[in-house]
């Protein structure tokens, strides 16, 4: 708790003075983020830091492996889907981004085939990404396969995101841009999905 409170004190002393007006405007006029980001809960990958975003600029949704489930209008609880709906239909974001990353524990657990049971939420959740195991031959050591799985998970989440009718409609109308990115924790390099390949941002036209 002391670390949290000391962090808060730094925020008040170092950040609040310069950002106070921004927070006051957000409180008065509400949020108007330009981007929805679906990212992993991994503590090493902070979307706002990676993209250099300030308060009120990004609507972030974080879960294990940064997965987007397919559109499923049923009576179950859908936290990620609800956040996507709110961002696109209510906040009218201009961009929807799926941010994957290297060394993803959720993807590793799926690739290793960790046994699942009714009490294992992680394995059940990772079933969303199971199709990637069928598209990539399990040939070679795991450390060589993981980057391929991680990239494929981003592509799958983008495909699932487009199954939401209002996402597809907004993208077709040109009011929403849907993109995929991959962050390398070790090097700090961000890559953008261009066609079928991820290209380092500083080497692309982005």
CSV table of C-alpha atoms in Angstrom, one decimal:
chain,number,residue,atom,x,y,z
A,1,UNK,CA,0.0,0.0,0.0
A,2,UNK,CA,2.9,2.4,0.8
A,3,UNK,CA,4.1,2.1,-2.8
A,4,UNK,CA,0.6,2.9,-4.1
A,5,UNK,CA,0.3,6.0,-1.9
A,6,UNK,CA,3.8,7.2,-2.7
A,7,UNK,CA,2.9,6.8,-6.4
A,8,UNK,CA,-0.2,8.9,-5.8
A,9,UNK,CA,1.9,11.6,-4.0
A,10,UNK,CA,4.2,11.7,-7.0
A,11,UNK,CA,1.2,12.1,-9.3
A,12,UNK,CA,-0.2,15.0,-7.2
A,13,UNK,CA,3.2,16.7,-6.9
A,14,UNK,CA,4.7,16.1,-10.4
A,15,UNK,CA,1.8,15.4,-12.8
A,16,UNK,CA,-1.3,17.0,-11.4
A,17,UNK,CA,-0.2,20.6,-11.7
A,18,UNK,CA,0.4,20.3,-15.5
A,19,UNK,CA,-2.6,18.1,-16.1
A,20,UNK,CA,-5.1,19.7,-13.8
A,21,UNK,CA,-6.8,21.7,-16.5
A,22,UNK,CA,-7.2,18.6,-18.6
A,23,UNK,CA,-8.8,16.6,-15.8
A,24,UNK,CA,-11.1,19.6,-14.9
A,25,UNK,CA,-12.2,19.8,-18.6
A,26,UNK,CA,-12.8,16.0,-18.7
A,27,UNK,CA,-14.9,16.3,-15.5
A,28,UNK,CA,-16.9,19.2,-16.9
A,29,UNK,CA,-17.5,18.1,-20.5
A,30,UNK,CA,-17.0,14.3,-20.3
A,31,UNK,CA,-14.7,12.0,-22.1
A,32,UNK,CA,-14.2,12.0,-25.9
A,33,UNK,CA,-11.4,9.5,-26.6
A,34,UNK,CA,-10.2,9.1,-30.1
A,35,UNK,CA,-9.1,5.5,-29.8
A,36,UNK,CA,-10.4,2.2,-28.4
A,37,UNK,CA,-7.5,-0.1,-27.4
A,38,UNK,CA,-8.0,-3.8,-26.6
A,39,UNK,CA,-4.8,-4.9,-24.9
A,40,UNK,CA,-3.4,-7.6,-22.6
A,41,UNK,CA,-3.6,-7.2,-18.8
A,42,UNK,CA,0.2,-7.8,-18.6
A,43,UNK,CA,1.8,-5.3,-16.3
A,44,UNK,CA,4.7,-4.8,-18.7
A,45,UNK,CA,2.5,-3.4,-21.5
A,46,UNK,CA,0.7,-0.2,-20.8
A,47,UNK,CA,-1.1,1.1,-23.9
A,48,UNK,CA,-1.1,4.7,-22.7
A,49,UNK,CA,2.7,4.6,-22.3
A,50,UNK,CA,3.3,2.7,-25.6
A,51,UNK,CA,1.2,5.2,-27.5
A,52,UNK,CA,2.1,8.3,-25.5
A,53,UNK,CA,-1.5,9.1,-24.7
A,54,UNK,CA,-2.7,11.5,-22.1
A,55,UNK,CA,-5.9,11.5,-19.9
A,56,UNK,CA,-9.1,11.1,-21.9
A,57,UNK,CA,-7.4,10.2,-25.2
A,58,UNK,CA,-7.8,6.4,-25.1
A,59,UNK,CA,-10.6,4.1,-24.0
A,60,UNK,CA,-8.7,1.0,-22.8
A,61,UNK,CA,-10.0,-2.5,-22.4
A,62,UNK,CA,-7.5,-5.0,-20.9
A,63,UNK,CA,-7.9,-8.8,-20.5
A,64,UNK,CA,-5.8,-11.9,-20.7
A,65,UNK,CA,-4.0,-11.9,-24.1
A,66,UNK,CA,-5.9,-8.9,-25.3
A,67,UNK,CA,-8.6,-11.1,-26.8
A,68,UNK,CA,-11.7,-10.0,-28.6
A,69,UNK,CA,-14.4,-12.7,-28.5
A,70,UNK,CA,-16.7,-13.1,-31.5
A,71,UNK,CA,-20.1,-11.3,-31.5
A,72,UNK,CA,-22.5,-13.3,-29.4
A,73,UNK,CA,-25.7,-11.5,-28.4
A,74,UNK,CA,-26.8,-13.9,-25.7
A,75,UNK,CA,-27.6,-13.7,-22.0
A,76,UNK,CA,-24.1,-14.3,-20.7
A,77,UNK,CA,-21.8,-11.7,-19.2
A,78,UNK,CA,-19.6,-10.0,-21.9
A,79,UNK,CA,-17.2,-7.5,-20.4
A,80,UNK,CA,-15.0,-7.0,-23.4
A,81,UNK,CA,-17.9,-6.9,-25.8
A,82,UNK,CA,-19.7,-4.4,-23.6
A,83,UNK,CA,-16.7,-2.1,-23.6
A,84,UNK,CA,-16.3,-2.4,-27.4
A,85,UNK,CA,-20.0,-1.5,-27.8
A,86,UNK,CA,-19.7,1.5,-25.5
A,87,UNK,CA,-16.6,2.8,-27.2
A,88,UNK,CA,-18.0,2.4,-30.8
A,89,UNK,CA,-21.7,3.2,-30.3
A,90,UNK,CA,-21.7,5.7,-27.5
A,91,UNK,CA,-18.2,7.4,-27.5
A,92,UNK,CA,-17.9,7.2,-31.3
A,93,UNK,CA,-14.2,6.5,-31.3
A,94,UNK,CA,-12.4,7.0,-34.6
A,95,UNK,CA,-10.0,4.1,-34.2
A,96,UNK,CA,-10.1,0.6,-32.7
A,97,UNK,CA,-6.8,-1.0,-32.0
A,98,UNK,CA,-5.9,-4.5,-30.9
A,99,UNK,CA,-2.5,-4.4,-29.2
A,100,UNK,CA,-0.7,-7.7,-28.8
A,101,UNK,CA,2.8,-8.2,-27.3
A,102,UNK,CA,5.7,-10.6,-27.1
A,103,UNK,CA,6.1,-13.1,-24.2
A,104,UNK,CA,2.3,-13.3,-23.6
A,105,UNK,CA,1.6,-15.6,-20.7
A,106,UNK,CA,-1.9,-16.3,-21.9
A,107,UNK,CA,-0.7,-17.4,-25.4
A,108,UNK,CA,2.0,-19.5,-23.8
A,109,UNK,CA,-0.5,-21.3,-21.5
A,110,UNK,CA,-2.7,-22.0,-24.5
A,111,UNK,CA,0.2,-23.3,-26.6
A,112,UNK,CA,1.5,-25.5,-23.8
A,113,UNK,CA,-2.0,-27.1,-23.5
A,114,UNK,CA,-2.4,-26.4,-19.8
A,115,UNK,CA,-5.3,-28.7,-18.6
A,116,UNK,CA,-8.5,-26.8,-18.0
A,117,UNK,CA,-11.5,-27.5,-15.8
A,118,UNK,CA,-14.6,-25.7,-14.7
A,119,UNK,CA,-12.7,-23.5,-12.2
A,120,UNK,CA,-9.9,-22.5,-14.6
A,121,UNK,CA,-10.9,-19.1,-16.0
A,122,UNK,CA,-7.7,-18.5,-17.9
A,123,UNK,CA,-7.9,-21.7,-19.9
A,124,UNK,CA,-11.6,-21.2,-20.6
A,125,UNK,CA,-10.9,-17.6,-21.7
A,126,UNK,CA,-8.1,-18.7,-24.0
A,127,UNK,CA,-10.4,-21.0,-25.8
A,128,UNK,CA,-11.3,-17.9,-27.8
A,129,UNK,CA,-7.9,-18.1,-29.4
A,130,UNK,CA,-7.8,-21.8,-29.9
A,131,UNK,CA,-8.3,-21.6,-33.7
A,132,UNK,CA,-4.8,-20.2,-34.1
A,133,UNK,CA,-3.4,-23.6,-33.0
A,134,UNK,CA,-5.1,-25.2,-36.0
A,135,UNK,CA,-3.7,-22.7,-38.5
A,136,UNK,CA,-0.1,-22.9,-37.5
A,137,UNK,CA,1.7,-26.3,-37.7
A,138,UNK,CA,3.1,-27.3,-34.4
A,139,UNK,CA,6.6,-27.9,-35.9
A,140,UNK,CA,9.7,-26.7,-34.0
A,141,UNK,CA,10.5,-25.7,-30.5
A,142,UNK,CA,7.9,-23.7,-28.5
A,143,UNK,CA,10.0,-20.5,-28.3
A,144,UNK,CA,10.0,-20.3,-32.1
A,145,UNK,CA,6.2,-20.9,-32.3
A,146,UNK,CA,5.2,-18.4,-29.7
A,147,UNK,CA,5.8,-15.3,-31.8
A,148,UNK,CA,3.8,-16.8,-34.6
A,149,UNK,CA,0.9,-17.6,-32.2
A,150,UNK,CA,1.1,-14.1,-30.6
A,151,UNK,CA,0.8,-12.5,-34.0
A,152,UNK,CA,-2.0,-14.8,-35.1
A,153,UNK,CA,-4.0,-14.0,-31.9
A,154,UNK,CA,-3.9,-10.3,-32.9
A,155,UNK,CA,-5.2,-11.2,-36.4
A,156,UNK,CA,-7.9,-13.4,-34.9
A,157,UNK,CA,-9.0,-10.7,-32.5
A,158,UNK,CA,-9.3,-8.2,-35.4
A,159,UNK,CA,-11.4,-10.7,-37.3
A,160,UNK,CA,-13.6,-11.2,-34.2
A,161,UNK,CA,-13.9,-7.5,-33.8
A,162,UNK,CA,-15.3,-7.2,-37.3
A,163,UNK,CA,-18.1,-9.7,-36.5
A,164,UNK,CA,-19.7,-7.0,-34.3
A,165,UNK,CA,-22.2,-5.5,-36.8
A,166,UNK,CA,-21.8,-1.9,-35.7
A,167,UNK,CA,-18.0,-2.2,-35.9
A,168,UNK,CA,-18.2,-3.5,-39.5
A,169,UNK,CA,-20.7,-0.8,-40.4
A,170,UNK,CA,-18.6,2.0,-39.0
A,171,UNK,CA,-15.5,0.6,-40.7
A,172,UNK,CA,-17.3,0.3,-44.0
A,173,UNK,CA,-18.6,3.9,-43.6
A,174,UNK,CA,-15.1,5.2,-43.0
A,175,UNK,CA,-15.9,6.5,-39.6
A,176,UNK,CA,-13.8,3.8,-37.8
A,177,UNK,CA,-10.3,2.6,-38.5
A,178,UNK,CA,-9.5,-0.9,-37.2
A,179,UNK,CA,-5.8,-1.8,-36.7
A,180,UNK,CA,-3.5,-4.3,-35.1
A,181,UNK,CA,-0.2,-3.7,-33.4
A,182,UNK,CA,2.4,-5.9,-31.6
A,183,UNK,CA,4.7,-4.6,-28.9
A,184,UNK,CA,8.1,-6.2,-28.2
A,185,UNK,CA,8.8,-5.8,-24.4
A,186,UNK,CA,12.5,-6.5,-24.7
A,187,UNK,CA,13.3,-4.0,-27.5
A,188,UNK,CA,10.5,-1.5,-27.0
A,189,UNK,CA,9.6,-1.7,-30.7
A,190,UNK,CA,6.0,-1.4,-31.8
A,191,UNK,CA,5.0,-3.1,-35.0
A,192,UNK,CA,1.9,-2.5,-37.1
A,193,UNK,CA,-0.1,-5.1,-39.0
A,194,UNK,CA,0.2,-4.3,-42.7
A,195,UNK,CA,-1.5,-6.9,-44.8
A,196,UNK,CA,-0.4,-10.2,-43.4
A,197,UNK,CA,2.8,-9.0,-41.8
A,198,UNK,CA,3.8,-6.9,-38.8
A,199,UNK,CA,6.1,-4.1,-39.8
A,200,UNK,CA,8.1,-2.0,-37.3
A,201,UNK,CA,6.4,1.4,-37.1
A,202,UNK,CA,9.6,3.4,-37.8
A,203,UNK,CA,10.0,1.4,-41.0
A,204,UNK,CA,6.4,1.7,-42.2
A,205,UNK,CA,4.4,4.6,-43.7
A,206,UNK,CA,2.3,4.9,-40.5
